[in-house]
Amino acid sequence: MRRRMIVSTVLLLLAALLTGCVSIPSSGKVQQGDAAPVEAAPDLDILVDPPIVDGTQQQILDGFLLAALSSQNNFQAAYDFLTPAFAEEWQPDAETTVDVLADRGFEQVNETTRRMVTTPAASLGNNGQYEVAAAASPIALPYEFEQIDGQWRISSAPQGIVIDQANFTQVFREYTLYFFDPEYRYLVPDSRWFAGRETAQTSVVQALLGGAAEWLSPGVRTAFPEGTELSPAAVPVTGREAEVSLTGAAFDDRQTAQRMQMQLDASLIGSVRNVGEVAMVLNGVESDAGRPSPQPARDPRVDPRPVVFDGETFGYLSTSGDGITAIDGYSEQIAAADASGAALGPGAEFAAILTPDGVSILAPDEEPLPLDPRAGLITPAVDRAGIIWSVPADTPSDLVWFTTGGDSGRVEVPWSASTIAAIQVSRDGTRMLALLGDGPRTYFVAAAIERAEDGSSISLGPTLLRLADVDGVPIDVAWIDGRTATSLTGLADGSTRLVTQDLGGFANTRSGPSDGVEIDAGNSIRDIRARDAAGTLLVQSGVGWQGRAEGIRFMAAQLPD
């Protein structure tokens, strides 16, 4: 007989509030001392009661699920609910299913088996990669029981843990790993989530050695040679210095060692609590290679002013919104071409524009050079390598790239959708965002851009990072910084929804401007601005939107110099 989650929720809450779960601070300042590299709230040790004596199968299962909130000693508390034989097999770090507590349901399958039915909201791989669930379909998780000395214990269960959304961030913390773009000019972020904050530095280093997330891997490089191992398999921290001892390769190239040090420093310092310095030991000898020079840039920034066109002038809108500083050589040509959208290349050396005749490239004080004459194109995207990307709105699979020299190629895309509203390339040139329409819903995705060493071919990685999806019609997408993106979706009543998404993390949805048709972002969430159908450029003001300028035809995406 099926038992809905209302009963189990009461049991879980009672267990947590009355006897089952107590939070005790295990770290934090006792006396004044040196400032820590990471400002964080004190860690909480979640103490879980042992199995209830003479507990029912459901009570044992409830206790086991509750024990997932205690990550101390690799979820040691959860093992008390398992038979000795299964305790040897169960791997809590195999995978994590993130669900909604109120959506859980339970049913008795037979005398020794219960089944939990739940709908995953996300999953966490054993490498710490957080992925939004591709579909809102329920899954059934079987739990088998056996009596040990007259007490029910779990003898079989899915590998990994199940944890609800509300408690996920109480157990797991987000850490940013860094890899390189193919030219080693930029550090590229890769978000991961790990439990067990006392061993976070070890988890981060092991993940670095394991390489970038599957979706990101084709577009980035790592400095660690193949076969590099952490030995011993732990990263001790003494006096805020983390010691990373690596073996398994020759490590005889100084530039490679410098880049390895750079990756370790960027991934540990300022991310992992109490780590302010990293000592890298290579085959038993502490490295003195230092960092590469010049150092790769992390999270390159653009001009905080939006680039706009008001029908006469193409340039930077002032902070007050009462004037535009023209970018030399563009305004007259853009007006003459009747452009409806544009993307500005690095250093404003060129612009890709959308006109009634298609997509063209425009250099200062020159006539537009047609590139893509296809009908129904969306505003093109530009990347730091000087590549222009173009695709028709109604055929999302027909993505084509063009160089400023006239070369072009068709790209196999990893997405499937009925429409595409916008694309934009990250400022480091390694990733592309796409905002897609699929029936009544909008979703946006990220894909790695894979380039040949000689630049002769360009492709997108075969695996997507699926981001948030919402009801409505896709409108626009933009990068906020190296690890955060935003999208705008329209609803039937003219209202819009603005989604801000941490790549590899959570999304936040809020009301967008009425009749919004375009968005742009500077270098932070506070810098998001929008344009409505009447041509008003709007900025966020509290929970609403405030007009900043009138008569704006379009905003143009920009790149760092």
XYZ file of C-alpha atoms in Angstrom:
561
model
C 0.000 0.000 0.000
C 1.437 3.315 -1.114
C 2.253 5.796 1.646
C 2.579 9.411 0.610
C 5.394 11.601 1.771
C 3.290 13.501 4.305
C 3.855 10.681 6.819
C 7.557 10.379 6.067
C 8.010 14.137 6.164
C 6.575 14.236 9.670
C 8.940 11.464 10.730
C 11.908 13.236 9.233
C 11.019 16.557 10.763
C 10.396 15.029 14.156
C 13.660 13.168 13.931
C 15.468 16.355 13.018
C 13.781 18.616 15.545
C 13.374 16.323 18.537
C 16.182 13.784 18.549
C 17.569 13.076 15.151
C 19.687 15.956 14.005
C 21.604 18.610 15.894
C 23.962 21.231 14.456
C 27.080 22.031 16.472
C 29.641 24.627 15.327
C 32.984 22.865 14.800
C 35.041 25.816 13.592
C 35.232 29.570 13.833
C 37.160 32.234 15.695
C 37.881 31.658 19.370
C 40.322 34.510 19.636
C 41.684 37.179 17.372
C 44.237 36.034 14.800
C 45.278 36.343 11.177
C 42.491 36.865 8.659
C 41.515 33.691 6.816
C 41.686 33.667 3.017
C 38.024 32.658 2.794
C 35.314 34.461 4.738
C 32.778 31.746 5.545
C 30.274 30.937 8.230
C 31.404 28.365 10.798
C 31.061 24.786 9.636
C 28.270 22.751 11.172
C 28.645 19.141 12.204
C 25.269 17.430 11.708
C 24.829 14.820 14.429
C 22.468 11.999 13.514
C 20.943 9.568 16.002
C 21.686 5.859 15.504
C 18.948 3.521 14.248
C 15.831 3.325 16.389
C 15.702 0.142 18.433
C 13.007 -2.181 17.013
C 12.430 0.384 14.256
C 10.237 -0.447 11.278
C 11.664 -0.684 7.790
C 10.360 2.796 7.037
C 11.891 4.242 10.198
C 15.260 2.709 9.305
C 14.965 4.089 5.776
C 14.006 7.534 7.092
C 17.002 7.471 9.398
C 19.310 6.420 6.557
C 18.084 9.264 4.348
C 18.461 11.716 7.208
C 22.017 10.499 7.778
C 22.909 11.871 4.340
C 22.979 15.275 6.043
C 26.078 14.233 7.986
C 29.122 14.077 5.725
C 31.593 13.633 8.578
C 34.080 10.816 7.945
C 32.613 10.136 4.511
C 29.012 9.795 5.747
C 29.963 7.377 8.495
C 26.633 7.873 10.320
C 24.748 6.361 7.384
C 26.663 3.092 7.631
C 24.954 2.323 10.958
C 21.736 1.703 9.015
C 23.310 -0.936 6.731
C 23.999 -4.620 7.145
C 27.709 -5.415 7.628
C 27.861 -7.052 4.202
C 26.274 -4.125 2.354
C 28.375 -1.625 4.314
C 31.365 -3.124 2.501
C 29.757 -2.415 -0.881
C 27.994 0.929 -0.456
C 29.785 3.979 -1.889
C 28.239 7.271 -0.710
C 30.350 9.343 -3.099
C 29.361 7.368 -6.210
C 26.644 9.845 -7.180
C 24.213 12.201 -5.501
C 20.549 12.623 -6.435
C 19.105 16.007 -5.478
C 15.317 16.001 -5.093
C 12.439 17.854 -3.439
C 11.630 16.451 -0.006
C 7.878 17.019 -0.297
C 7.747 15.041 -3.569
C 9.021 11.804 -2.067
C 6.695 8.845 -1.785
C 7.154 5.315 -0.463
C 5.544 1.957 -1.138
C 5.970 -1.594 0.130
C 7.081 -3.951 -2.648
C 7.266 -7.151 -0.610
C 8.031 -8.202 2.947
C 11.681 -7.118 2.740
C 11.662 -4.379 0.077
C 10.442 -0.795 0.071
C 10.576 1.605 -2.840
C 11.045 5.357 -2.772
C 9.619 7.285 -5.704
C 11.006 10.780 -6.215
C 11.626 13.312 -8.969
C 15.246 14.391 -9.385
C 15.916 18.117 -9.647
C 19.626 17.604 -10.278
C 22.447 15.128 -9.892
C 26.020 15.296 -8.689
C 28.630 13.038 -10.259
C 31.534 11.501 -8.382
C 33.727 14.268 -9.819
C 31.566 16.918 -8.126
C 29.862 18.154 -11.297
C 26.333 19.477 -10.682
C 23.862 18.907 -13.514
C 20.259 20.022 -13.780
C 17.913 17.103 -14.470
C 17.101 16.788 -18.150
C 13.484 15.788 -17.464
C 11.015 16.033 -14.591
C 10.291 12.305 -14.606
C 10.011 10.326 -11.369
C 12.440 7.535 -10.586
C 11.969 4.486 -8.357
C 14.728 3.620 -5.881
C 14.505 0.164 -4.260
C 15.723 -0.527 -0.700
C 15.981 -4.105 0.562
C 16.036 -5.037 4.247
C 17.413 -7.840 6.359
C 17.221 -8.478 10.070
C 20.500 -8.436 11.984
C 20.123 -9.605 15.602
C 16.402 -8.902 15.343
C 16.844 -5.341 13.968
C 16.006 -4.224 10.452
C 18.991 -3.008 8.412
C 19.326 -2.054 4.743
C 20.913 -4.889 2.746
C 20.702 -3.293 -0.707
C 20.267 0.290 -1.930
C 21.319 2.487 -4.839
C 24.937 3.610 -4.691
C 25.401 7.211 -3.619
C 23.078 9.360 -1.553
C 19.732 11.130 -1.985
C 19.481 14.611 -0.539
C 16.789 17.256 -0.846
C 17.371 20.679 -2.410
C 16.844 22.577 0.830
C 19.643 20.730 2.618
C 22.046 20.307 -0.296
C 24.124 23.406 0.490
C 24.304 22.397 4.153
C 26.280 19.325 3.124
C 27.991 20.359 -0.119
C 29.965 23.480 -0.913
C 30.810 24.909 -4.320
C 34.463 25.168 -5.372
C 35.854 26.609 -8.595
C 38.535 24.670 -10.426
C 40.551 26.424 -13.114
C 41.872 25.210 -16.451
C 43.412 27.093 -19.409
C 42.125 28.192 -22.772
C 44.076 26.570 -25.683
C 46.486 29.516 -25.893
C 47.063 29.694 -22.119
C 45.932 33.317 -22.042
C 42.960 32.815 -19.729
C 41.995 30.773 -16.692
C 38.654 29.069 -17.342
C 36.368 28.235 -14.367
C 34.845 24.805 -13.775
C 32.451 24.635 -10.791
C 32.322 21.524 -8.606
C 30.579 20.591 -5.354
C 32.177 18.561 -2.553
C 31.085 17.402 0.881
C 33.450 17.081 3.815
C 34.945 20.519 4.199
C 37.855 19.206 6.258
C 39.038 17.324 3.127
C 37.975 19.882 0.506
C 41.541 20.676 -0.564
C 42.128 17.003 -1.347
C 38.891 16.763 -3.329
C 39.801 19.877 -5.346
C 43.273 18.606 -6.257
C 42.011 15.134 -7.165
C 39.351 16.717 -9.384
C 41.982 18.916 -11.060
C 44.067 15.861 -11.862
C 40.957 14.142 -13.212
C 40.542 16.904 -15.790
C 37.791 19.313 -16.775
C 34.119 18.359 -16.699
C 33.063 16.278 -19.684
C 31.128 19.087 -21.344
C 33.982 21.610 -20.900
C 36.950 19.364 -21.667
C 37.103 19.858 -25.478
C 37.561 23.619 -25.080
C 40.233 23.810 -22.377
C 43.706 22.569 -21.491
C 45.313 21.349 -18.274
C 48.971 21.683 -17.365
C 49.141 18.394 -15.455
C 50.832 15.677 -17.559
C 48.939 12.456 -18.158
C 49.564 9.992 -15.354
C 50.097 12.633 -12.657
C 48.986 11.321 -9.253
C 48.510 12.774 -5.797
C 50.861 10.813 -3.528
C 50.213 10.568 -0.677
C 46.529 10.806 -1.563
C 45.827 13.745 0.730
C 46.617 17.462 0.861
C 47.655 18.490 4.389
C 47.309 22.142 5.431
C 49.785 23.525 7.939
C 49.774 27.185 8.921
C 47.532 27.990 5.919
C 49.964 26.314 3.496
C 48.598 23.377 1.493
C 51.196 20.821 0.427
C 50.413 19.089 -2.867
C 52.753 16.172 -3.534
C 52.632 14.895 -7.118
C 54.225 11.874 -8.780
C 53.827 9.850 -11.963
C 55.533 12.122 -14.513
C 58.974 13.606 -15.202
C 57.936 17.245 -14.499
C 61.135 18.439 -16.239
C 59.598 21.323 -18.180
C 59.697 24.601 -16.249
C 56.821 26.226 -18.121
C 54.611 23.211 -17.455
C 55.492 23.336 -13.750
C 54.655 27.053 -13.660
C 51.246 26.396 -15.194
C 50.599 23.535 -12.754
C 51.377 25.909 -9.876
C 49.030 28.477 -11.409
C 46.167 25.988 -11.592
C 46.687 24.869 -8.004
C 46.918 28.431 -6.671
C 43.817 29.594 -8.554
C 41.768 26.555 -7.511
C 42.744 26.444 -3.829
C 43.615 29.948 -2.616
C 40.509 32.004 -1.955
C 38.270 28.991 -2.443
C 39.258 26.428 0.174
C 39.047 27.579 3.776
C 42.366 28.224 5.556
C 44.487 27.851 2.406
C 46.573 30.953 1.712
C 49.548 29.361 -0.039
C 50.279 26.201 -2.030
C 53.565 24.298 -1.906
C 53.890 21.986 -4.905
C 56.159 18.974 -4.429
C 57.184 17.116 -7.608
C 58.583 13.605 -7.171
C 59.644 14.465 -3.644
C 61.274 17.842 -4.404
C 59.526 21.150 -3.652
C 59.087 23.150 -6.847
C 60.513 26.654 -7.178
C 59.214 27.167 -10.715
C 56.947 30.048 -9.703
C 54.115 31.261 -11.910
C 54.114 31.847 -15.670
C 54.827 35.314 -17.025
C 52.694 36.933 -18.227
C 50.076 35.356 -16.008
C 46.834 34.177 -17.613
C 43.859 36.425 -16.929
C 41.034 35.231 -14.712
C 37.486 36.440 -15.488
C 38.338 39.121 -18.094
C 36.166 42.202 -17.803
C 34.439 44.355 -20.397
C 33.668 48.067 -20.328
C 30.842 48.416 -17.779
C 28.998 50.837 -20.075
C 26.549 49.232 -22.522
C 27.258 49.544 -26.240
C 24.098 50.869 -27.914
C 22.782 52.272 -31.182
C 20.055 54.933 -31.141
C 19.564 55.291 -34.898
C 22.396 57.797 -35.294
C 25.246 56.954 -32.910
C 26.879 53.623 -32.118
C 28.901 53.690 -28.913
C 29.033 53.597 -25.130
C 26.005 54.849 -23.221
C 26.935 57.107 -20.323
C 26.176 55.982 -16.775
C 23.459 58.637 -16.508
C 21.947 57.584 -19.832
C 21.977 61.099 -21.276
C 24.674 60.660 -23.899
C 26.520 58.196 -26.154
C 30.277 58.242 -26.689
C 30.672 57.143 -30.314
C 33.036 54.343 -31.290
C 34.891 55.848 -34.232
C 34.114 54.570 -37.695
C 30.849 52.721 -37.154
C 27.814 54.963 -36.704
C 27.193 56.056 -40.291
C 27.707 52.581 -41.747
C 25.402 50.924 -39.196
C 22.706 53.523 -39.849
C 23.034 53.154 -43.608
C 22.813 49.363 -43.402
C 19.612 49.571 -41.309
C 21.155 47.189 -38.776
C 18.900 45.653 -36.122
C 21.600 43.972 -34.028
C 25.364 43.756 -33.605
C 28.240 42.174 -31.709
C 31.475 44.078 -31.208
C 34.831 42.344 -31.678
C 37.776 42.619 -29.270
C 39.252 46.110 -29.101
C 36.377 47.322 -31.327
C 38.460 46.236 -34.328
C 35.348 45.035 -36.147
C 31.644 44.441 -35.628
C 29.286 41.756 -36.900
C 25.925 43.272 -37.774
C 22.469 41.906 -38.589
C 20.680 43.700 -41.436
C 17.679 42.929 -43.674
C 20.179 41.295 -46.069
C 21.717 38.975 -43.464
C 24.910 39.063 -41.410
C 27.856 41.220 -42.432
C 31.231 42.133 -40.993
C 32.011 45.802 -40.569
C 35.428 47.382 -40.053
C 35.786 51.048 -39.022
C 35.174 53.501 -41.885
C 34.579 50.689 -44.383
C 31.538 49.310 -46.138
C 29.910 46.168 -44.694
C 31.172 42.876 -46.139
C 28.323 40.334 -46.500
C 28.970 36.968 -44.846
C 25.674 35.113 -44.369
C 22.702 35.919 -46.628
C 20.321 33.328 -45.198
C 16.851 34.457 -44.167
C 15.615 34.601 -40.582
C 19.016 34.956 -38.916
C 19.421 35.954 -35.279
C 21.950 38.538 -34.082
C 25.416 37.035 -34.663
C 27.976 36.275 -31.965
C 31.660 37.186 -32.056
C 34.566 35.637 -30.156
C 38.025 36.874 -29.201
C 39.634 34.881 -32.053
C 37.734 36.990 -34.574
C 35.189 34.298 -35.440
C 31.614 35.316 -36.297
C 28.877 32.785 -35.497
C 25.518 32.845 -37.284
C 22.358 30.722 -37.216
C 18.725 31.048 -38.393
C 16.099 31.294 -35.666
C 13.967 28.442 -37.027
C 16.790 25.975 -37.737
C 18.960 25.779 -34.604
C 21.116 23.030 -36.120
C 22.358 25.238 -38.994
C 25.142 27.004 -37.086
C 27.927 28.415 -39.273
C 31.193 30.210 -38.411
C 33.025 32.797 -40.481
C 36.469 34.338 -40.170
C 37.258 37.961 -40.917
C 39.257 36.652 -43.897
C 36.248 34.971 -45.482
C 36.702 31.318 -44.463
C 33.636 29.517 -43.127
C 32.388 26.164 -41.929
C 29.233 24.464 -40.730
C 29.163 23.290 -37.120
C 27.576 20.120 -35.750
C 25.593 21.284 -32.732
C 25.031 19.209 -29.582
C 21.555 20.587 -28.943
C 18.110 19.704 -30.226
C 15.347 22.315 -30.281
C 12.655 23.823 -32.458
C 13.936 27.418 -32.308
C 16.994 29.365 -31.196
C 16.745 32.971 -30.018
C 20.300 33.968 -29.115
C 23.914 32.827 -28.883
C 26.902 34.413 -27.153
C 30.525 33.334 -26.708
C 32.298 33.639 -23.353
C 34.890 36.367 -22.981
C 37.717 33.831 -22.817
C 36.509 32.257 -26.073
C 36.057 28.728 -24.711
C 32.286 28.353 -24.338
C 29.072 29.227 -26.138
C 25.670 29.932 -24.629
C 22.546 29.169 -26.629
C 18.960 30.078 -25.713
C 16.572 27.526 -27.185
C 12.856 27.027 -27.564
C 11.341 23.567 -27.293
C 7.560 23.555 -27.456
C 6.114 25.721 -24.684
C 9.412 25.950 -22.763
C 12.662 27.846 -22.937
C 16.000 26.478 -21.838
C 19.562 27.536 -22.259
C 22.695 25.468 -22.579
C 26.459 25.851 -22.619
C 28.847 24.011 -24.940
C 32.630 24.047 -25.230
C 34.233 25.507 -28.356
C 36.929 23.202 -29.699
C 39.597 24.752 -31.921
C 42.427 23.146 -33.861
C 45.927 24.292 -32.903
C 46.382 26.023 -36.277
C 42.856 27.448 -36.213
C 41.907 25.478 -39.330
C 38.726 23.991 -37.926
C 36.197 24.848 -35.249
C 33.574 22.686 -33.600
C 31.401 22.474 -30.519
C 31.954 19.766 -27.938
C 29.541 16.821 -28.172
C 28.275 17.152 -24.587
C 26.052 19.958 -23.301
C 25.798 21.548 -19.915
C 22.051 21.936 -19.573
C 21.032 24.993 -17.592
C 17.667 26.225 -16.301
C 14.431 25.944 -18.242
C 11.217 27.921 -17.773
C 7.836 28.244 -19.453
C 7.631 30.850 -22.203
C 9.227 32.095 -25.414
C 13.030 32.528 -25.588
C 14.194 36.117 -26.088
C 17.866 36.706 -25.279
C 20.934 35.440 -23.425
C 24.136 37.057 -22.113
C 27.290 36.300 -20.143
C 27.592 38.115 -16.825
C 31.095 36.906 -15.997
C 33.215 33.809 -16.494
C 30.888 31.479 -14.600
C 27.483 33.200 -14.614
C 24.947 33.721 -17.396
C 21.484 35.247 -17.719
C 18.502 34.687 -19.998
C 15.232 36.483 -20.753
C 11.987 34.656 -21.510
C 8.674 36.157 -22.586
C 5.210 35.160 -21.381
C 1.872 35.459 -23.166
C 0.747 38.487 -21.137
C 3.806 40.552 -22.134
C 5.671 39.989 -18.888
C 9.126 38.416 -18.857
C 11.247 36.211 -16.629
C 14.938 36.824 -16.013
C 17.028 33.787 -15.063
C 20.539 34.121 -13.676
C 22.469 30.869 -13.740
C 25.689 29.768 -12.099
C 27.240 27.325 -14.589
C 27.548 24.123 -12.636
C 25.299 25.436 -9.876
C 21.928 26.988 -9.142
C 19.584 29.285 -11.055
C 17.609 32.219 -9.746
C 14.445 33.483 -11.447
C 12.926 36.940 -11.048
C 10.539 39.212 -12.938
C 12.010 40.858 -16.008
C 10.822 44.114 -17.588
C 7.418 44.230 -19.270
C 7.728 43.843 -23.053
C 11.457 43.198 -22.711
C 13.111 42.273 -26.021
C 16.847 42.276 -25.256
C 19.316 41.940 -22.372
C 22.964 42.746 -21.825
C 25.327 42.465 -18.870
C 28.477 44.195 -17.725
C 30.588 42.383 -15.147
C 28.148 41.499 -12.366
C 24.514 40.639 -11.733
C 23.937 44.260 -10.743
C 25.014 45.318 -14.255
C 22.211 43.475 -16.094
C 20.243 45.841 -18.303
C 17.355 45.322 -20.693
C 15.645 47.044 -23.585
C 11.888 47.002 -24.055
C 9.858 47.094 -27.255
C 9.481 50.888 -27.016
C 13.273 51.369 -27.072
C 13.737 52.195 -23.402
C 16.949 50.920 -21.837
C 16.176 49.730 -18.325
C 18.338 48.905 -15.333
C 17.484 47.006 -12.173
C 16.172 49.092 -9.308
C 15.294 47.057 -6.222
C 12.716 44.507 -7.296
C 11.740 46.506 -10.394
C 13.214 48.108 -13.486
C 13.981 51.783 -14.041
C 14.340 53.602 -17.363
C 17.805 54.935 -18.105
C 17.642 56.017 -21.763
C 15.068 56.344 -24.538
C 15.185 55.664 -28.270
C 17.620 52.759 -28.180
C 17.440 50.563 -31.297
C 19.642 47.759 -29.957
C 22.455 46.876 -27.572
C 25.624 45.168 -28.789
C 27.559 42.447 -26.959
C 31.187 43.398 -26.341
C 34.462 41.621 -25.556
C 37.556 42.565 -23.538
C 40.297 44.411 -25.401
